[in-house]
Tab-separated table of C-alpha atoms in Angstrom:
chain	number	residue	atom	x	y	z
A	5	UNK	CA	-69.178	-92.849	80.260
A	6	UNK	CA	-65.723	-92.235	78.801
A	7	UNK	CA	-65.388	-88.958	76.898
A	8	UNK	CA	-62.429	-87.216	75.249
A	9	UNK	CA	-61.647	-85.700	78.684
A	10	UNK	CA	-60.602	-89.146	79.990
A	11	UNK	CA	-58.356	-89.948	77.030
A	12	UNK	CA	-54.706	-89.226	77.811
A	13	UNK	CA	-52.633	-87.550	75.120
A	14	UNK	CA	-49.162	-88.266	73.770
A	15	UNK	CA	-46.466	-87.350	76.250
A	16	UNK	CA	-48.347	-89.002	79.136
A	17	UNK	CA	-46.009	-91.655	80.641
A	18	UNK	CA	-48.680	-94.410	80.709
A	19	UNK	CA	-48.652	-94.472	76.885
A	20	UNK	CA	-45.020	-95.654	76.946
A	21	UNK	CA	-45.456	-98.311	79.661
A	22	UNK	CA	-45.824	-102.057	79.146
A	23	UNK	CA	-49.315	-102.779	80.495
A	24	UNK	CA	-49.922	-105.531	83.060
A	25	UNK	CA	-51.854	-108.739	82.356
A	26	UNK	CA	-55.420	-108.717	83.695
A	27	UNK	CA	-56.007	-111.424	86.292
A	28	UNK	CA	-58.792	-113.731	85.163
A	29	UNK	CA	-61.562	-114.051	86.021
A	30	UNK	CA	-61.627	-110.240	85.916
A	31	UNK	CA	-62.620	-108.083	88.873
A	32	UNK	CA	-65.807	-105.994	88.676
A	33	UNK	CA	-63.591	-102.931	88.226
A	34	UNK	CA	-61.810	-104.523	85.239
A	35	UNK	CA	-65.172	-105.508	83.720
A	36	UNK	CA	-66.340	-101.894	84.042
A	37	UNK	CA	-63.143	-100.580	82.430
A	38	UNK	CA	-63.390	-102.942	79.450
A	39	UNK	CA	-67.120	-102.260	79.032
A	40	UNK	CA	-66.356	-98.530	79.111
A	41	UNK	CA	-63.724	-98.870	76.378
A	42	UNK	CA	-66.211	-100.657	74.116
A	43	UNK	CA	-68.952	-98.164	74.946
A	44	UNK	CA	-66.669	-95.289	73.890
A	45	UNK	CA	-65.811	-96.932	70.554
A	46	UNK	CA	-69.481	-97.669	69.809
A	47	UNK	CA	-70.666	-94.215	70.924
A	48	UNK	CA	-67.940	-92.508	68.893
A	49	UNK	CA	-69.254	-94.239	65.750
A	50	UNK	CA	-72.825	-93.040	66.359
A	51	UNK	CA	-73.037	-89.535	64.810
A	52	UNK	CA	-75.776	-88.357	67.214
A	53	UNK	CA	-73.996	-89.486	70.407
A	54	UNK	CA	-70.554	-88.459	69.118
A	55	UNK	CA	-71.896	-84.991	68.288
A	56	UNK	CA	-73.698	-84.560	71.588
A	57	UNK	CA	-70.643	-85.506	73.684
A	58	UNK	CA	-67.973	-84.232	71.245
A	59	UNK	CA	-66.388	-87.669	70.856
A	60	UNK	CA	-63.718	-88.124	68.206
A	61	UNK	CA	-64.657	-91.168	66.118
A	62	UNK	CA	-62.486	-94.197	66.733
A	63	UNK	CA	-62.326	-97.851	65.719
A	64	UNK	CA	-60.366	-98.931	68.781
A	65	UNK	CA	-59.333	-97.925	72.280
A	66	UNK	CA	-56.859	-99.442	74.738
A	67	UNK	CA	-56.873	-99.126	78.539
A	68	UNK	CA	-53.550	-97.184	78.615
A	69	UNK	CA	-55.311	-94.477	76.590
A	70	UNK	CA	-57.526	-93.764	79.602
A	71	UNK	CA	-54.546	-93.860	81.969
A	72	UNK	CA	-54.853	-97.532	83.019
A	73	UNK	CA	-51.788	-99.726	82.389
A	74	UNK	CA	-53.697	-102.995	81.968
A	75	UNK	CA	-53.963	-105.270	78.933
A	76	UNK	CA	-57.466	-104.466	77.665
A	77	UNK	CA	-58.645	-103.300	74.242
A	78	UNK	CA	-61.932	-102.627	72.469
A	79	UNK	CA	-62.236	-102.709	68.673
A	80	UNK	CA	-65.192	-102.187	66.357
A	81	UNK	CA	-64.344	-102.050	62.665
A	82	UNK	CA	-65.703	-103.354	59.372
A	83	UNK	CA	-63.639	-105.399	56.941
A	84	UNK	CA	-63.637	-105.099	53.131
A	85	UNK	CA	-66.724	-107.326	52.860
A	86	UNK	CA	-68.647	-105.193	55.371
A	87	UNK	CA	-68.414	-107.749	58.214
A	88	UNK	CA	-68.179	-106.035	61.580
A	89	UNK	CA	-65.436	-107.108	63.984
A	90	UNK	CA	-66.563	-105.966	67.420
A	91	UNK	CA	-64.494	-107.277	70.341
A	92	UNK	CA	-63.606	-106.181	73.853
A	93	UNK	CA	-60.666	-108.322	74.983
A	94	UNK	CA	-58.588	-108.983	78.065
A	95	UNK	CA	-54.933	-109.897	77.492
A	96	UNK	CA	-55.043	-109.886	73.669
A	97	UNK	CA	-51.941	-111.323	72.047
A	98	UNK	CA	-50.771	-111.756	68.460
A	99	UNK	CA	-49.926	-115.472	68.331
A	100	UNK	CA	-48.997	-115.661	64.637
A	101	UNK	CA	-48.582	-113.339	61.672
A	102	UNK	CA	-47.819	-113.283	57.974
A	103	UNK	CA	-44.467	-112.330	56.512
A	104	UNK	CA	-46.377	-110.070	54.136
A	105	UNK	CA	-46.922	-106.495	55.267
A	106	UNK	CA	-49.769	-104.010	54.724
A	107	UNK	CA	-50.428	-100.326	55.334
A	108	UNK	CA	-53.310	-97.858	55.242
A	109	UNK	CA	-53.034	-95.516	52.263
A	110	UNK	CA	-54.430	-92.699	54.436
A	111	UNK	CA	-51.949	-93.345	57.256
A	112	UNK	CA	-53.044	-93.957	60.832
A	113	UNK	CA	-54.437	-91.719	63.538
A	114	UNK	CA	-54.972	-92.129	67.249
A	115	UNK	CA	-57.368	-90.717	69.840
A	116	UNK	CA	-54.326	-89.961	72.020
A	117	UNK	CA	-52.605	-87.963	69.254
A	118	UNK	CA	-54.051	-84.533	68.501
A	119	UNK	CA	-51.924	-83.901	65.424
A	120	UNK	CA	-51.639	-85.280	61.933
A	121	UNK	CA	-48.599	-87.557	61.558
A	122	UNK	CA	-47.986	-88.167	57.849
A	123	UNK	CA	-46.455	-91.442	56.710
A	124	UNK	CA	-47.139	-95.126	56.173
A	125	UNK	CA	-47.336	-97.501	59.124
A	126	UNK	CA	-46.347	-100.973	57.938
A	127	UNK	CA	-47.960	-103.827	59.846
A	128	UNK	CA	-48.483	-107.541	59.281
A	129	UNK	CA	-51.070	-108.192	56.546
A	130	UNK	CA	-52.590	-111.156	58.428
A	131	UNK	CA	-52.530	-111.974	62.122
A	132	UNK	CA	-54.076	-114.392	64.586
A	133	UNK	CA	-55.067	-112.865	67.917
A	134	UNK	CA	-56.005	-114.731	71.089
A	135	UNK	CA	-57.772	-113.052	73.999
A	136	UNK	CA	-60.597	-113.349	76.497
A	137	UNK	CA	-63.936	-111.593	75.982
A	138	UNK	CA	-65.982	-109.683	78.559
A	139	UNK	CA	-68.073	-112.843	78.949
A	140	UNK	CA	-64.976	-114.896	79.804
A	141	UNK	CA	-64.835	-116.725	76.473
A	142	UNK	CA	-61.402	-117.410	74.986
A	143	UNK	CA	-61.344	-116.420	71.329
A	144	UNK	CA	-58.908	-116.932	68.477
A	145	UNK	CA	-59.412	-114.390	65.675
A	146	UNK	CA	-57.890	-114.697	62.197
A	147	UNK	CA	-57.679	-111.168	60.835
A	148	UNK	CA	-56.623	-109.473	57.634
A	149	UNK	CA	-57.004	-106.030	56.096
A	150	UNK	CA	-58.372	-103.192	58.193
A	151	UNK	CA	-59.257	-105.365	61.257
A	152	UNK	CA	-55.666	-106.725	61.353
A	153	UNK	CA	-54.289	-103.172	61.246
A	154	UNK	CA	-56.615	-101.940	64.026
A	155	UNK	CA	-55.906	-104.865	66.365
A	156	UNK	CA	-52.136	-104.386	65.919
A	157	UNK	CA	-52.488	-100.654	66.631
A	158	UNK	CA	-54.403	-101.322	69.883
A	159	UNK	CA	-52.121	-104.168	71.020
A	160	UNK	CA	-49.144	-101.834	70.412
A	161	UNK	CA	-50.660	-99.496	73.034
A	162	UNK	CA	-50.369	-102.331	75.569
A	163	UNK	CA	-46.632	-102.460	74.875
A	164	UNK	CA	-45.963	-98.714	75.043
A	165	UNK	CA	-45.695	-98.372	71.248
A	166	UNK	CA	-47.289	-95.502	69.325
A	167	UNK	CA	-48.278	-95.836	65.654
A	168	UNK	CA	-45.739	-93.240	64.516
A	169	UNK	CA	-42.899	-95.343	65.972
A	170	UNK	CA	-43.398	-97.540	62.863
A	171	UNK	CA	-43.015	-94.674	60.354
A	172	UNK	CA	-39.656	-94.361	58.599
A	173	UNK	CA	-38.821	-90.792	59.606
A	174	UNK	CA	-36.324	-90.335	56.741
A	175	UNK	CA	-38.792	-91.599	54.122
A	176	UNK	CA	-42.288	-91.477	55.683
A	177	UNK	CA	-44.035	-92.531	52.452
A	178	UNK	CA	-41.634	-95.312	51.530
A	179	UNK	CA	-43.537	-98.494	50.665
A	180	UNK	CA	-41.979	-101.811	51.638
A	181	UNK	CA	-41.539	-104.316	48.788
A	182	UNK	CA	-44.715	-106.345	48.319
A	183	UNK	CA	-46.699	-104.453	50.985
A	184	UNK	CA	-50.475	-104.453	50.462
A	185	UNK	CA	-52.151	-101.031	50.221
A	186	UNK	CA	-55.402	-100.917	52.220
A	187	UNK	CA	-57.933	-98.219	51.331
A	188	UNK	CA	-60.129	-96.919	54.145
């Protein structure tokens, strides 16, 4: 079981690396890694388990965050209508996106960042993601709102990008023209 002890923190070189594609079909080791990422996200959202193992709650986790430079992410998040988006994916890729941008009004956080980083992170308002599930099924997900933000955050980890790289450091709370504000 992955705990906070396995999660690498900012400054670790793996967080700035471009992760490698996972060879499909995945090895048993890669299946275990991806299952472990999803297990952490689910456990971290369960107050009893999170409390018992001192897990910081998270809506997503990428393999580089546990020191493994491979293209794997796990996400579990609800959209505005309450629909749960729960996916563990190999080789996820944004294949299309809107011109329109969006941002979380509360800013973003990260399990690999132990400090508050104030500012708005502008991301695409709508994206389409392709990837392969744990079961080997190829999926194409059309996302908007909070799920779109979370998937972009996790896919950024696979490219060595941290959320605060997107913040305008001169004007951290500057809002791009027409950007959609998303409440958490």
